[in-house]
mmCIF file of C-alpha atoms and ligand atoms in Angstrom:
data_model
loop_
_atom_site.group_PDB
_atom_site.id
_atom_site.type_symbol
_atom_site.label_atom_id
_atom_site.label_comp_id
_atom_site.label_asym_id
_atom_site.label_seq_id
_atom_site.Cartn_x
_atom_site.Cartn_y
_atom_site.Cartn_z
ATOM 1 C CA MET S 1 -21.437 133.320 72.549
ATOM 2 C CA SER S 2 -18.199 132.803 74.420
ATOM 3 C CA THR S 3 -15.155 134.479 73.015
ATOM 4 C CA GLN S 4 -12.849 132.687 75.426
ATOM 5 C CA PRO S 5 -9.554 131.970 73.642
ATOM 6 C CA SER S 6 -8.963 128.385 72.577
ATOM 7 C CA PHE S 7 -6.004 126.328 73.779
ATOM 8 C CA ALA S 8 -4.398 126.742 70.336
ATOM 9 C CA ASP S 9 -4.490 130.528 70.838
ATOM 10 C CA ILE S 10 -2.353 130.318 73.953
ATOM 11 C CA SER S 11 0.069 127.511 73.149
ATOM 12 C CA ASP S 12 2.855 129.786 71.864
ATOM 13 C CA GLN S 13 2.762 131.767 75.083
ATOM 14 C CA LEU S 14 3.011 128.576 77.100
ATOM 15 C CA ALA S 15 5.998 127.469 75.059
ATOM 16 C CA ALA S 16 8.060 130.394 76.361
ATOM 17 C CA GLN S 17 7.357 129.728 80.041
ATOM 18 C CA GLU S 18 10.310 129.007 82.337
ATOM 19 C CA ILE S 19 10.232 128.096 86.033
ATOM 20 C CA GLU S 20 13.472 128.063 88.019
ATOM 21 C CA LEU S 21 14.089 125.203 90.453
ATOM 22 C CA PRO S 22 15.798 125.578 93.852
ATOM 23 C CA SER S 23 18.786 123.287 94.398
ATOM 24 C CA TRP S 24 17.729 122.818 98.025
ATOM 25 C CA ALA S 25 14.437 121.179 97.027
ATOM 26 C CA PHE S 26 16.414 118.053 96.095
ATOM 27 C CA GLY S 27 18.145 117.744 99.471
ATOM 28 C CA ASN S 28 16.646 116.342 102.640
ATOM 29 C CA SER S 29 14.516 118.697 104.675
ATOM 30 C CA GLY S 30 11.966 118.451 107.415
ATOM 31 C CA THR S 31 10.458 120.167 110.362
ATOM 32 C CA ARG S 32 12.163 120.958 113.632
ATOM 33 C CA PHE S 33 10.924 117.541 114.781
ATOM 34 C CA LYS S 34 12.529 115.308 112.180
ATOM 35 C CA VAL S 35 14.395 115.284 108.895
ATOM 36 C CA PHE S 36 13.749 112.043 106.998
ATOM 37 C CA GLY S 37 16.561 110.802 104.803
ATOM 38 C CA THR S 38 15.640 109.178 101.500
ATOM 39 C CA PRO S 39 17.574 106.797 99.215
ATOM 40 C CA GLY S 40 19.097 108.630 96.258
ATOM 41 C CA THR S 41 19.225 112.062 97.864
ATOM 42 C CA PRO S 42 22.030 114.141 96.289
ATOM 43 C CA ARG S 43 25.280 114.396 98.202
ATOM 44 C CA ASP S 44 26.655 117.420 96.401
ATOM 45 C CA PRO S 45 25.592 120.246 94.069
ATOM 46 C CA PHE S 46 26.399 118.142 91.000
ATOM 47 C CA GLU S 47 23.832 115.527 91.959
ATOM 48 C CA LYS S 48 21.267 118.228 92.754
ATOM 49 C CA ILE S 49 21.753 119.652 89.263
ATOM 50 C CA ALA S 50 21.326 116.185 87.754
ATOM 51 C CA ASP S 51 17.955 115.788 89.502
ATOM 52 C CA ALA S 52 16.852 119.254 88.433
ATOM 53 C CA ALA S 53 17.852 118.449 84.848
ATOM 54 C CA LYS S 54 15.607 115.375 85.005
ATOM 55 C CA VAL S 55 12.652 117.627 85.874
ATOM 56 C CA HIS S 56 13.448 119.805 82.871
ATOM 57 C CA GLU S 57 13.933 116.842 80.559
ATOM 58 C CA LEU S 58 10.450 115.542 81.384
ATOM 59 C CA THR S 59 8.556 118.844 81.474
ATOM 60 C CA GLY S 60 10.466 121.274 79.239
ATOM 61 C CA LEU S 61 9.662 123.902 81.848
ATOM 62 C CA ALA S 62 12.659 124.268 84.115
ATOM 63 C CA PRO S 63 15.933 125.095 82.373
ATOM 64 C CA GLN S 64 17.445 127.021 85.306
ATOM 65 C CA VAL S 65 18.524 126.028 88.824
ATOM 66 C CA ALA S 66 18.999 128.394 91.754
ATOM 67 C CA LEU S 67 21.944 127.911 94.116
ATOM 68 C CA HIS S 68 22.293 128.540 97.840
ATOM 69 C CA ILE S 69 25.617 129.769 99.208
ATOM 70 C CA PRO S 70 27.434 128.374 101.163
ATOM 71 C CA TRP S 71 25.399 125.130 100.832
ATOM 72 C CA ASP S 72 26.322 124.752 97.148
ATOM 73 C CA LEU S 73 29.923 125.947 97.262
ATOM 74 C CA CYS S 74 32.045 124.007 94.755
ATOM 75 C CA ASP S 75 34.026 124.615 91.583
ATOM 76 C CA PHE S 76 31.517 126.729 89.669
ATOM 77 C CA ASP S 77 33.197 126.392 86.292
ATOM 78 C CA GLU S 78 32.793 122.647 86.615
ATOM 79 C CA LEU S 79 29.249 122.962 87.932
ATOM 80 C CA ALA S 80 28.234 125.269 85.067
ATOM 81 C CA ALA S 81 29.750 122.845 82.528
ATOM 82 C CA HIS S 82 27.949 119.927 84.211
ATOM 83 C CA ALA S 83 24.667 121.871 84.057
ATOM 84 C CA ALA S 84 25.177 122.730 80.385
ATOM 85 C CA ASP S 85 25.918 119.064 79.585
ATOM 86 C CA LEU S 86 22.577 118.145 81.128
ATOM 87 C CA GLY S 87 20.677 120.899 79.329
ATOM 88 C CA VAL S 88 20.167 123.357 82.192
ATOM 89 C CA ARG S 89 21.910 126.500 83.473
ATOM 90 C CA LEU S 90 22.738 127.989 86.857
ATOM 91 C CA GLY S 91 20.484 130.797 88.028
ATOM 92 C CA THR S 92 19.666 132.881 91.073
ATOM 93 C CA VAL S 93 22.215 132.870 93.879
ATOM 94 C CA ASN S 94 20.646 132.839 97.360
ATOM 95 C CA SER S 95 22.629 134.204 100.272
ATOM 96 C CA ASN S 96 22.621 132.622 103.704
ATOM 97 C CA THR S 97 23.251 134.750 106.771
ATOM 98 C CA PHE S 98 21.088 132.680 109.073
ATOM 99 C CA GLN S 99 23.216 129.711 110.097
ATOM 100 C CA ASP S 100 26.199 131.165 111.879
ATOM 101 C CA ASP S 101 26.377 131.778 115.608
ATOM 102 C CA ASP S 102 27.480 135.347 114.958
ATOM 103 C CA TYR S 103 24.067 136.077 113.424
ATOM 104 C CA LYS S 104 22.023 135.299 116.525
ATOM 105 C CA PHE S 105 20.966 138.933 116.853
ATOM 106 C CA GLY S 106 21.032 139.825 113.183
ATOM 107 C CA ALA S 107 23.390 140.055 110.227
ATOM 108 C CA LEU S 108 22.932 143.061 107.932
ATOM 109 C CA THR S 109 21.119 144.855 110.775
ATOM 110 C CA HIS S 110 23.401 143.813 113.653
ATOM 111 C CA GLU S 111 24.475 146.391 116.232
ATOM 112 C CA ASP S 112 28.091 145.213 115.932
ATOM 113 C CA GLU S 113 29.949 146.551 112.900
ATOM 114 C CA ARG S 114 32.184 143.458 112.757
ATOM 115 C CA ILE S 115 29.194 141.186 112.285
ATOM 116 C CA ARG S 116 27.588 143.511 109.751
ATOM 117 C CA ASN S 117 30.839 143.474 107.771
ATOM 118 C CA LYS S 118 30.929 139.698 107.923
ATOM 119 C CA ALA S 119 27.363 139.531 106.569
ATOM 120 C CA VAL S 120 28.126 142.022 103.808
ATOM 121 C CA ASP S 121 31.204 139.956 102.901
ATOM 122 C CA ALA S 122 29.008 136.848 102.668
ATOM 123 C CA HIS S 123 26.995 138.697 100.019
ATOM 124 C CA PHE S 124 30.177 139.780 98.220
ATOM 125 C CA GLN S 125 31.071 136.096 98.079
ATOM 126 C CA CYS S 126 27.692 135.432 96.435
ATOM 127 C CA ILE S 127 28.402 138.130 93.857
ATOM 128 C CA ASP S 128 31.761 136.472 93.146
ATOM 129 C CA VAL S 129 29.865 133.236 92.516
ATOM 130 C CA MET S 130 27.463 135.097 90.198
ATOM 131 C CA ASP S 131 30.445 136.442 88.265
ATOM 132 C CA ARG S 132 31.608 132.867 87.666
ATOM 133 C CA THR S 133 28.216 131.337 86.892
ATOM 134 C CA GLY S 134 26.829 134.241 84.884
ATOM 135 C CA SER S 135 23.832 134.399 87.220
ATOM 136 C CA ARG S 136 21.825 137.584 87.126
ATOM 137 C CA ASP S 137 20.088 137.687 90.496
ATOM 138 C CA LEU S 138 21.277 137.783 94.078
ATOM 139 C CA LYS S 139 18.364 136.845 96.300
ATOM 140 C CA ILE S 140 18.459 138.051 99.872
ATOM 141 C CA TRP S 141 16.208 136.673 102.548
ATOM 142 C CA LEU S 142 17.022 137.875 106.058
ATOM 143 C CA ALA S 143 16.203 135.896 109.193
ATOM 144 C CA GLU S 144 16.485 139.048 111.276
ATOM 145 C CA GLY S 145 14.244 140.525 113.920
ATOM 146 C CA SER S 146 13.440 140.209 117.602
ATOM 147 C CA ASN S 147 11.299 138.081 119.869
ATOM 148 C CA TYR S 148 10.273 140.530 122.593
ATOM 149 C CA PRO S 149 9.010 144.088 122.730
ATOM 150 C CA GLY S 150 11.869 146.363 123.732
ATOM 151 C CA GLN S 151 14.516 143.817 122.731
ATOM 152 C CA ALA S 152 15.702 145.730 119.686
ATOM 153 C CA ASP S 153 15.869 149.238 118.271
ATOM 154 C CA MET S 154 13.721 148.621 115.201
ATOM 155 C CA ARG S 155 14.466 152.050 113.698
ATOM 156 C CA GLY S 156 18.241 151.670 114.113
ATOM 157 C CA ARG S 157 18.091 148.251 112.504
ATOM 158 C CA GLN S 158 16.217 149.642 109.506
ATOM 159 C CA ASP S 159 18.896 152.322 109.054
ATOM 160 C CA ARG S 160 21.708 149.787 109.338
ATOM 161 C CA LEU S 161 19.905 147.539 106.859
ATOM 162 C CA HIS S 162 19.907 150.392 104.360
ATOM 163 C CA ASP S 163 23.653 150.936 104.839
ATOM 164 C CA SER S 164 24.487 147.251 104.441
ATOM 165 C CA LEU S 165 22.252 146.820 101.390
ATOM 166 C CA THR S 166 23.825 149.909 99.816
ATOM 167 C CA ARG S 167 27.285 148.361 100.115
ATOM 168 C CA ILE S 168 26.059 145.119 98.517
ATOM 169 C CA TYR S 169 24.176 146.992 95.796
ATOM 170 C CA ASP S 170 27.245 149.014 94.899
ATOM 171 C CA ARG S 171 29.166 145.810 94.300
ATOM 172 C CA LEU S 172 26.664 144.485 91.692
ATOM 173 C CA GLY S 173 27.815 144.343 88.072
ATOM 174 C CA GLU S 174 25.998 146.128 85.246
ATOM 175 C CA GLU S 175 23.811 143.146 84.372
ATOM 176 C CA GLN S 176 23.324 141.911 87.924
ATOM 177 C CA ARG S 177 20.381 142.561 90.227
ATOM 178 C CA MET S 178 19.430 142.159 93.857
ATOM 179 C CA VAL S 179 16.007 140.867 94.891
ATOM 180 C CA LEU S 180 14.976 141.395 98.509
ATOM 181 C CA GLU S 181 12.536 138.867 99.919
ATOM 182 C CA TYR S 182 10.134 139.643 102.750
ATOM 183 C CA LYS S 183 8.556 137.326 105.294
ATOM 184 C CA PHE S 184 6.150 138.352 108.008
ATOM 185 C CA PHE S 185 7.541 136.207 110.817
ATOM 186 C CA GLU S 186 9.902 133.333 111.630
ATOM 187 C CA PRO S 187 12.484 132.792 112.961
ATOM 188 C CA SER S 188 11.668 135.993 114.851
ATOM 189 C CA PHE S 189 8.239 136.195 116.423
ATOM 190 C CA TYR S 190 7.803 139.789 117.571
ATOM 191 C CA HIS S 191 9.289 141.892 114.801
ATOM 192 C CA THR S 192 10.979 141.016 111.525
ATOM 193 C CA ASP S 193 13.256 143.527 109.792
ATOM 194 C CA VAL S 194 11.806 142.894 106.308
ATOM 195 C CA PRO S 195 8.300 141.657 107.127
ATOM 196 C CA ASP S 196 6.257 142.859 104.161
ATOM 197 C CA TRP S 197 6.322 144.059 100.564
ATOM 198 C CA GLY S 198 6.156 147.682 101.676
ATOM 199 C CA THR S 199 9.370 147.422 103.681
ATOM 200 C CA SER S 200 11.115 145.505 100.918
ATOM 201 C CA TYR S 201 9.899 148.105 98.419
ATOM 202 C CA ALA S 202 11.059 151.024 100.581
ATOM 203 C CA GLN S 203 14.504 149.466 100.968
ATOM 204 C CA VAL S 204 15.004 148.547 97.307
ATOM 205 C CA ALA S 205 13.526 151.796 96.000
ATOM 206 C CA ALA S 206 16.196 153.645 97.995
ATOM 207 C CA LEU S 207 18.916 151.662 96.227
ATOM 208 C CA GLY S 208 18.119 151.967 92.519
ATOM 209 C CA ASP S 209 16.916 150.190 89.405
ATOM 210 C CA LYS S 210 18.892 147.011 89.966
ATOM 211 C CA ALA S 211 17.129 146.271 93.243
ATOM 212 C CA MET S 212 13.715 144.616 93.178
ATOM 213 C CA VAL S 213 11.259 142.860 95.475
ATOM 214 C CA CYS S 214 10.987 139.065 95.709
ATOM 215 C CA LEU S 215 7.508 137.795 96.513
ATOM 216 C CA ASP S 216 7.429 134.399 98.231
ATOM 217 C CA THR S 217 3.833 133.205 98.140
ATOM 218 C CA GLY S 218 4.191 131.477 101.528
ATOM 219 C CA HIS S 219 5.284 134.589 103.391
ATOM 220 C CA HIS S 220 1.966 136.278 104.114
ATOM 221 C CA ALA S 221 -0.585 136.164 106.875
ATOM 222 C CA PRO S 222 -3.683 134.040 106.232
ATOM 223 C CA GLY S 223 -6.236 135.899 104.163
ATOM 224 C CA THR S 224 -3.735 138.261 102.538
ATOM 225 C CA ASN S 225 -4.728 139.221 99.013
ATOM 226 C CA ILE S 226 -1.408 138.263 97.410
ATOM 227 C CA GLU S 227 -2.557 139.048 93.882
ATOM 228 C CA PHE S 228 -3.122 142.657 94.946
ATOM 229 C CA ILE S 229 0.547 142.830 95.968
ATOM 230 C CA VAL S 230 1.537 141.304 92.621
ATOM 231 C CA MET S 231 -0.516 143.948 90.838
ATOM 232 C CA GLN S 232 0.985 146.786 92.870
ATOM 233 C CA LEU S 233 4.611 145.667 92.476
ATOM 234 C CA LEU S 234 4.145 145.251 88.735
ATOM 235 C CA ARG S 235 2.531 148.668 88.572
ATOM 236 C CA LEU S 236 5.549 150.113 90.391
ATOM 237 C CA GLY S 237 8.009 148.209 88.173
ATOM 238 C CA LYS S 238 9.541 146.534 91.228
ATOM 239 C CA LEU S 239 8.497 142.890 91.019
ATOM 240 C CA GLY S 240 11.807 141.078 90.479
ATOM 241 C CA SER S 241 10.991 137.492 91.318
ATOM 242 C CA PHE S 242 8.601 134.945 92.737
ATOM 243 C CA ASP S 243 9.289 132.156 95.174
ATOM 244 C CA PHE S 244 6.337 129.851 94.545
ATOM 245 C CA ASN S 245 5.087 127.379 97.138
ATOM 246 C CA SER S 246 1.904 126.796 99.098
ATOM 247 C CA ARG S 247 0.950 127.162 102.692
ATOM 248 C CA PHE S 248 -1.874 126.049 104.931
ATOM 249 C CA TYR S 249 -0.586 127.565 108.171
ATOM 250 C CA ALA S 250 2.802 129.297 108.196
ATOM 251 C CA ASP S 251 5.762 129.075 105.824
ATOM 252 C CA ASP S 252 4.898 125.497 104.916
ATOM 253 C CA ASP S 253 6.909 125.376 101.651
ATOM 254 C CA LEU S 254 4.528 122.804 100.166
ATOM 255 C CA MET S 255 4.034 122.219 96.451
ATOM 256 C CA VAL S 256 2.744 125.330 94.705
ATOM 257 C CA GLY S 257 -0.886 125.028 93.699
ATOM 258 C CA ALA S 258 -1.504 122.198 96.155
ATOM 259 C CA ALA S 259 -3.112 124.180 98.952
ATOM 260 C CA ASP S 260 -5.033 126.759 96.945
ATOM 261 C CA PRO S 261 -5.040 126.385 93.148
ATOM 262 C CA PHE S 262 -7.502 129.259 92.842
ATOM 263 C CA GLN S 263 -5.070 131.616 94.568
ATOM 264 C CA LEU S 264 -2.345 130.567 92.120
ATOM 265 C CA PHE S 265 -4.765 131.239 89.251
ATOM 266 C CA ARG S 266 -5.551 134.710 90.632
ATOM 267 C CA ILE S 267 -1.864 135.507 91.044
ATOM 268 C CA LEU S 268 -1.091 134.404 87.495
ATOM 269 C CA HIS S 269 -3.992 136.449 86.182
ATOM 270 C CA GLU S 270 -2.459 139.576 87.724
ATOM 271 C CA VAL S 271 0.964 138.607 86.352
ATOM 272 C CA ILE S 272 -0.528 138.409 82.857
ATOM 273 C CA ARG S 273 -2.681 141.534 83.331
ATOM 274 C CA GLY S 274 0.357 143.487 84.528
ATOM 275 C CA GLY S 275 2.614 142.452 81.633
ATOM 276 C CA GLY S 276 4.756 140.210 83.822
ATOM 277 C CA PHE S 277 4.152 136.922 82.041
ATOM 278 C CA ASN S 278 7.249 135.776 80.145
ATOM 279 C CA SER S 279 8.867 139.101 81.017
ATOM 280 C CA PRO S 280 12.655 138.828 81.258
ATOM 281 C CA ASP S 281 12.493 141.099 84.303
ATOM 282 C CA ILE S 282 10.752 138.566 86.506
ATOM 283 C CA ALA S 283 12.241 135.281 87.711
ATOM 284 C CA PHE S 284 9.570 132.646 88.374
ATOM 285 C CA MET S 285 11.127 130.363 90.945
ATOM 286 C CA LEU S 286 10.010 127.572 93.208
ATOM 287 C CA ASP S 287 11.066 127.712 96.858
ATOM 288 C CA GLN S 288 9.912 124.443 98.333
ATOM 289 C CA CYS S 289 10.921 121.533 100.505
ATOM 290 C CA HIS S 290 9.735 117.987 99.966
ATOM 291 C CA ASN S 291 9.675 116.323 103.350
ATOM 292 C CA VAL S 292 7.437 113.314 102.788
ATOM 293 C CA GLU S 293 6.904 113.116 99.016
ATOM 294 C CA ASN S 294 9.485 112.069 96.432
ATOM 295 C CA LYS S 295 11.506 115.228 95.791
ATOM 296 C CA ILE S 296 11.859 114.962 92.019
ATOM 297 C CA GLU S 297 8.182 114.110 91.623
ATOM 298 C CA GLY S 298 7.357 117.018 93.936
ATOM 299 C CA GLN S 299 9.232 119.397 91.669
ATOM 300 C CA ILE S 300 7.625 117.944 88.539
ATOM 301 C CA ARG S 301 4.155 118.274 90.047
ATOM 302 C CA SER S 302 4.915 121.874 91.055
ATOM 303 C CA VAL S 303 6.057 123.128 87.665
ATOM 304 C CA LEU S 304 3.079 121.388 86.065
ATOM 305 C CA ASN S 305 0.753 123.103 88.547
ATOM 306 C CA VAL S 306 2.183 126.498 87.591
ATOM 307 C CA GLN S 307 1.844 125.686 83.902
ATOM 308 C CA GLU S 308 -1.727 124.494 84.351
ATOM 309 C CA MET S 309 -2.869 127.580 86.211
ATOM 310 C CA THR S 310 -1.028 129.789 83.714
ATOM 311 C CA ALA S 311 -2.937 128.134 80.880
ATOM 312 C CA ARG S 312 -6.228 128.673 82.662
ATOM 313 C CA ALA S 313 -5.396 132.312 83.358
ATOM 314 C CA LEU S 314 -4.441 132.834 79.713
ATOM 315 C CA LEU S 315 -7.908 131.519 78.776
ATOM 316 C CA ILE S 316 -9.700 134.429 80.439
ATOM 317 C CA ASP S 317 -11.776 136.315 77.901
ATOM 318 C CA THR S 318 -10.118 139.635 78.702
ATOM 319 C CA GLY S 319 -12.133 141.685 76.222
ATOM 320 C CA ALA S 320 -15.443 140.557 77.696
ATOM 321 C CA LEU S 321 -14.055 140.913 81.225
ATOM 322 C CA THR S 322 -13.001 144.508 80.638
ATOM 323 C CA GLU S 323 -16.422 145.315 79.217
ATOM 324 C CA ALA S 324 -18.207 143.717 82.179
ATOM 325 C CA GLN S 325 -15.968 145.632 84.578
ATOM 326 C CA ARG S 326 -16.584 148.901 82.708
ATOM 327 C CA THR S 327 -20.347 148.496 82.789
ATOM 328 C CA GLY S 328 -20.463 147.343 86.400
ATOM 329 C CA ASP S 329 -21.813 143.909 85.452
ATOM 330 C CA VAL S 330 -20.525 142.144 88.528
ATOM 331 C CA ILE S 331 -22.030 138.731 87.875
ATOM 332 C CA THR S 332 -20.817 138.522 84.269
ATOM 333 C CA ALA S 333 -17.311 139.664 85.246
ATOM 334 C CA ASN S 334 -17.121 137.005 87.914
ATOM 335 C CA ASP S 335 -18.584 134.368 85.543
ATOM 336 C CA ILE S 336 -15.931 135.101 82.915
ATOM 337 C CA PHE S 337 -13.192 134.805 85.523
ATOM 338 C CA MET S 338 -14.560 131.538 86.914
ATOM 339 C CA ASP S 339 -15.216 130.048 83.451
ATOM 340 C CA ALA S 340 -11.482 130.215 82.762
ATOM 341 C CA PHE S 341 -10.603 128.870 86.189
ATOM 342 C CA TYR S 342 -12.915 125.890 85.782
ATOM 343 C CA THR S 343 -11.615 124.989 82.299
ATOM 344 C CA ASP S 344 -9.824 121.670 82.530
ATOM 345 C CA VAL S 345 -6.710 122.174 80.430
ATOM 346 C CA ARG S 346 -5.040 118.910 81.413
ATOM 347 C CA PRO S 347 -5.939 116.916 78.254
ATOM 348 C CA ASP S 348 -4.821 119.813 76.021
ATOM 349 C CA LEU S 349 -1.573 120.176 77.947
ATOM 350 C CA ALA S 350 -0.880 116.445 77.649
ATOM 351 C CA GLU S 351 -1.345 116.637 73.875
ATOM 352 C CA TRP S 352 0.696 119.804 73.698
ATOM 353 C CA ARG S 353 3.543 118.083 75.530
ATOM 354 C CA VAL S 354 3.485 115.131 73.164
ATOM 355 C CA SER S 355 3.562 117.505 70.186
ATOM 356 C CA ARG S 356 6.782 118.930 71.647
ATOM 357 C CA GLY S 357 8.445 115.567 72.162
ATOM 358 C CA LEU S 358 7.688 115.482 75.883
ATOM 359 C CA PRO S 359 5.863 112.753 77.798
ATOM 360 C CA ALA S 360 2.107 113.255 78.115
ATOM 361 C CA ASP S 361 2.364 112.420 81.810
ATOM 362 C CA PRO S 362 5.775 113.490 83.175
ATOM 363 C CA ILE S 363 5.295 111.906 86.607
ATOM 364 C CA ARG S 364 4.434 108.575 85.091
ATOM 365 C CA ALA S 365 7.373 108.900 82.698
ATOM 366 C CA PHE S 366 9.633 109.594 85.679
ATOM 367 C CA ARG S 367 8.385 106.499 87.472
ATOM 368 C CA GLU S 368 8.894 104.387 84.367
ATOM 369 C CA SER S 369 12.332 105.830 83.638
ATOM 370 C CA GLY S 370 14.098 103.927 86.421
ATOM 371 C CA TYR S 371 15.931 107.129 87.403
ATOM 372 C CA GLN S 372 14.897 106.941 91.060
ATOM 373 C CA GLU S 373 16.064 103.316 91.352
ATOM 374 C CA GLN S 374 19.307 104.244 89.623
ATOM 375 C CA ILE S 375 20.174 107.134 91.955
ATOM 376 C CA ALA S 376 19.169 105.064 94.983
ATOM 377 C CA ALA S 377 21.624 102.393 93.873
ATOM 378 C CA ASP S 378 24.398 104.793 92.813
ATOM 379 C CA ARG S 379 24.334 107.347 95.572
ATOM 380 C CA VAL S 380 25.607 105.228 98.395
ATOM 381 C CA GLY S 381 28.060 106.557 100.930
ATOM 382 C CA GLY S 382 28.920 110.182 101.480
ATOM 383 C CA THR S 383 26.649 112.612 103.249
ATOM 384 C CA GLN S 384 23.237 113.382 101.895
ATOM 385 C CA ALA S 385 22.640 117.053 101.249
ATOM 386 C CA GLY S 386 20.007 118.617 103.380
ATOM 387 C CA TRP S 387 18.857 121.600 105.269
ATOM 388 C CA GLY S 388 22.044 123.293 106.303
ATOM 389 C CA ALA S 389 24.292 121.561 103.783
HETATM 390 C C1 PSV L 1 13.095 130.752 104.574
HETATM 391 O O1 PSV L 1 11.809 131.175 104.849
HETATM 392 C C2 PSV L 1 13.250 130.545 103.110
HETATM 393 O O2 PSV L 1 12.277 129.592 102.708
HETATM 394 C C3 PSV L 1 13.104 131.822 102.318
HETATM 395 O O3 PSV L 1 11.870 131.829 101.680
HETATM 396 C C4 PSV L 1 14.234 131.772 101.313
HETATM 397 O O4 PSV L 1 13.850 132.120 100.025
HETATM 398 C C5 PSV L 1 14.629 130.330 101.405
HETATM 399 O O5 PSV L 1 14.466 130.015 102.751
HETATM 400 C C6 PSV L 1 16.011 130.063 100.985
HETATM 401 O O6 PSV L 1 16.927 130.819 101.758
HETATM 402 MN MN1 MN L 2 11.615 132.098 99.633
#
């Protein structure tokens, strides 16, 4: 007889789940071939927050919004008040040292001390923003590396990276943290200065307890066992945050759970197994771009995908699984795992939402709300926010 938990057994755990939205998901984005503008796209951080708040209103899942500096520079007291009025709060602050001519050959790793100082100062500016917004995490993703063998002194760059990160780390307040994101390639194609979790781990471990690794699910080579990395970082106490998205080829930034729902399930299983689920130490963020789909609907679909796979992972009969693993019963262990994965939780989740005063079908509710038509009519003139603004 199956001892798989019932949906009622897991509903309290689901109620505590929070997924942070990236402000940049609401702006226009595209590929290097074309950025398509869309009616209603936010023109400033205030309008991005309004769209994010709509996602939270309809799903109950996304009470926090991450900012990108300098894209979202504005009066942060006003922005925080605006967010609070709409029922959300400001979260992770993302630094940007990849869009200035000075950073062509690196920022925190640059050979030139002047440029390194400029990049460190850009991070100090982010910490100033965090002081105003009350944000906990500074997320650093570095577009640094080289394109050709021999172009750069990889060892020297690693040493300079340590020095620069140390200066930023020392500036963090008591309650603030740094999360260092890795990415195996792009925009550099030969070497990247923080290409993998091991390098991120080595750099943050050298700094101290307030420095953690950020795992972006789209930043691995095809075939990488990402859930193994999740397990290891949790085991080491160094998993600080997720950037969720999906990929078919490179860093596609598509909706999480769209390309490979089973991978998302496996990742969430390791999160739960490692004590990371609903842990205050881990920020569960989306890092996505919506190039062809409606952006607000894309964010709604994404948080629902995370919730759905979380529910399925929580349904694993862990007692029976542990026993099957202990006794070497391979087939039963795999069956238990797959039984949970194949459980369709969508009707239960719809009911659960209604019981919490939320729409059974948030995408449909969004379409019926008239919000998209309203912002398309209201947001006329000005410059639409987008990649690079
Ligand atoms: C670039 O790859 C990237 O998508 C990183 O994942 C960052 O998290 C994000 O941009 C925002 O800077
Ligand atoms: Mn990312």
